[in-house]
Coordinates of C-alpha atoms in Angstrom, one line a residue:
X832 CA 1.7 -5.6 208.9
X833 CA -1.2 -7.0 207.9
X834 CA -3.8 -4.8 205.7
X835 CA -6.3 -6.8 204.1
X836 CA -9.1 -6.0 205.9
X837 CA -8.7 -2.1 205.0
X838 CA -8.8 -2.8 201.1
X839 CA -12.9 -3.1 201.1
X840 CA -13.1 0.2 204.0
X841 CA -10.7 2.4 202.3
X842 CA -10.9 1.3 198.5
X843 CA -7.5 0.9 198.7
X844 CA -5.3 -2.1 198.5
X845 CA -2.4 -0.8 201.3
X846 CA -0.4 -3.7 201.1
X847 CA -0.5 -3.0 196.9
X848 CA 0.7 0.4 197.3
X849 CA 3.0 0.0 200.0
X850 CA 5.1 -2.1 198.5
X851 CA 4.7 -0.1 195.1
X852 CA 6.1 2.7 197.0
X853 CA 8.6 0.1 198.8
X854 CA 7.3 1.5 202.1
X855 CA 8.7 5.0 201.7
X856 CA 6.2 7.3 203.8
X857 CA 7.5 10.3 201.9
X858 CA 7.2 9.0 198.2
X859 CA 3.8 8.0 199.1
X860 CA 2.9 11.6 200.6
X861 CA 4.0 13.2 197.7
X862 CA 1.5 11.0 195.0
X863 CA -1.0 11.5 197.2
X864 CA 0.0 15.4 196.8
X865 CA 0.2 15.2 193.2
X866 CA -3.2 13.6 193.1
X867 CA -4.6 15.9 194.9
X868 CA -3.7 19.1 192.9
X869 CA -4.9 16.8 189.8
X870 CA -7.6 15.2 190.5
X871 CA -10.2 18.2 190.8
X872 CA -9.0 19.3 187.1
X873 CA -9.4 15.7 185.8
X874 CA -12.9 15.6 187.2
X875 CA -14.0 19.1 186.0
X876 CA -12.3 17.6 182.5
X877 CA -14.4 14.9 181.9
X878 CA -17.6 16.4 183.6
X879 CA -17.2 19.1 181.1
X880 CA -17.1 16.6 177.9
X881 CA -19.7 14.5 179.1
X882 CA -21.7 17.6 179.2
X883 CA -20.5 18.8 175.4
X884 CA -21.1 14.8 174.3
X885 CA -17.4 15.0 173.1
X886 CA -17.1 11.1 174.1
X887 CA -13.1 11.0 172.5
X888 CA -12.7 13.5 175.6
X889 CA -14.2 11.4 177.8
X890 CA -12.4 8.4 177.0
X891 CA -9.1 9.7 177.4
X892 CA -9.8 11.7 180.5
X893 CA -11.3 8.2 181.9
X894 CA -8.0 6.4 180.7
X895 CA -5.9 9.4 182.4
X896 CA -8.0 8.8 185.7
X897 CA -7.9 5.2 185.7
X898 CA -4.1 5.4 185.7
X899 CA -3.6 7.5 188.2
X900 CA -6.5 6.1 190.5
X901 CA -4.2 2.6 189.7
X902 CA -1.0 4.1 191.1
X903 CA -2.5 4.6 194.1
X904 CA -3.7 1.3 194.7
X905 CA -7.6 3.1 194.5
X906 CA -8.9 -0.2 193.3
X907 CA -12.8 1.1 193.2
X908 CA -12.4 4.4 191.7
X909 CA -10.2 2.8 189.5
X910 CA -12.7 0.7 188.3
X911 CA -15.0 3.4 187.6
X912 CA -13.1 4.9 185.2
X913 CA -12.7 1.9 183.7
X914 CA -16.5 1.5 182.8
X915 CA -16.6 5.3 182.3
X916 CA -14.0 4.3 179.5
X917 CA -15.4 1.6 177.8
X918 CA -18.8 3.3 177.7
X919 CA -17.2 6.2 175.7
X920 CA -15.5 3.9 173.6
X921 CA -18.8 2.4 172.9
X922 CA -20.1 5.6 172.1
X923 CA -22.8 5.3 174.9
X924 CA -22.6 8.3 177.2
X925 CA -26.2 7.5 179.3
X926 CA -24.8 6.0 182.2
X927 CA -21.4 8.1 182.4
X928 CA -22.9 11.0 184.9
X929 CA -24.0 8.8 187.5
X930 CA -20.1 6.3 187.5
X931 CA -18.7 9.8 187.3
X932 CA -20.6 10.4 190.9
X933 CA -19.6 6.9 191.8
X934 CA -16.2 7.6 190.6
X935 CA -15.9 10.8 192.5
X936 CA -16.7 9.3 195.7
X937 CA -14.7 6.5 195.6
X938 CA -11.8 8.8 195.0
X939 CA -12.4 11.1 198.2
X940 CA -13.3 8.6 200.2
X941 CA -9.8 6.4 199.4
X942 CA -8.2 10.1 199.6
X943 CA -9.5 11.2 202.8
X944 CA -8.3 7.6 204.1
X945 CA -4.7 7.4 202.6
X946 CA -4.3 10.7 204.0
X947 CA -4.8 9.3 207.4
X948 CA -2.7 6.4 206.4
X949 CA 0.1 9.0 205.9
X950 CA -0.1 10.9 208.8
X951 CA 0.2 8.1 211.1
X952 CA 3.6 7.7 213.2
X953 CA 4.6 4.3 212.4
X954 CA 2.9 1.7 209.3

């Protein structure tokens, strides 16, 4: 199966994280599980210390993100939180609310899609 075409729809690279997961349906419904429950305290996380200005916060929930966003292949949300992390490491929070936006939807969108991508008969 070809997925190419879907990395720049879906933000995420399929063939990536299929073969991450080695093509097993039911590890891959269960990160996508795990990233759900997570992912909303993550974001209020690092909403929350860019709102304090606590930037060490915001650096290391960024790093958390990025990580998690990688496992899953979410190559744009991913990214994200990479700039959200280097802009806390360079003490410069200015532009951190509106990639935290970007971020955010990113995430749900590559969410919302993988979802379908797991609840689909055959791959």
């Amino acid at each position: 199966m070809n997925l190419d075409s879907t990395h720049t729809d879906t933000g995420i690279n399929l063939n990536e994280l299929f073969a991450r997961v080695e093509y097993d349906r039911d590890l891959l419904c269960d990160m996508l599980q795990v990233f759900c429950q997570e992912f909303p305290k993550l974001h209020a996380l690092i909403t929350a210390a860019v709102i304090r200005g606590d930037r060490h916060q915001v650096q290391a929930s960024a790093h958390t993100l990025k990580g998690m966003f990688a496992s899953l292949s979410f190559s744009q949300a991913s990214a994200s939180a990479l700039r959200i992390e280097r802009m806390a490491r360079q003490a410069n929070l200015t532009g951190v609310p509106d990639e935290i936006d970007r971020l955010a939807y990113s995430a749900n969108c590559a969410q919302a899609n993988l979802q379908r991508v797991c609840g689909r008969e055959a791959w």
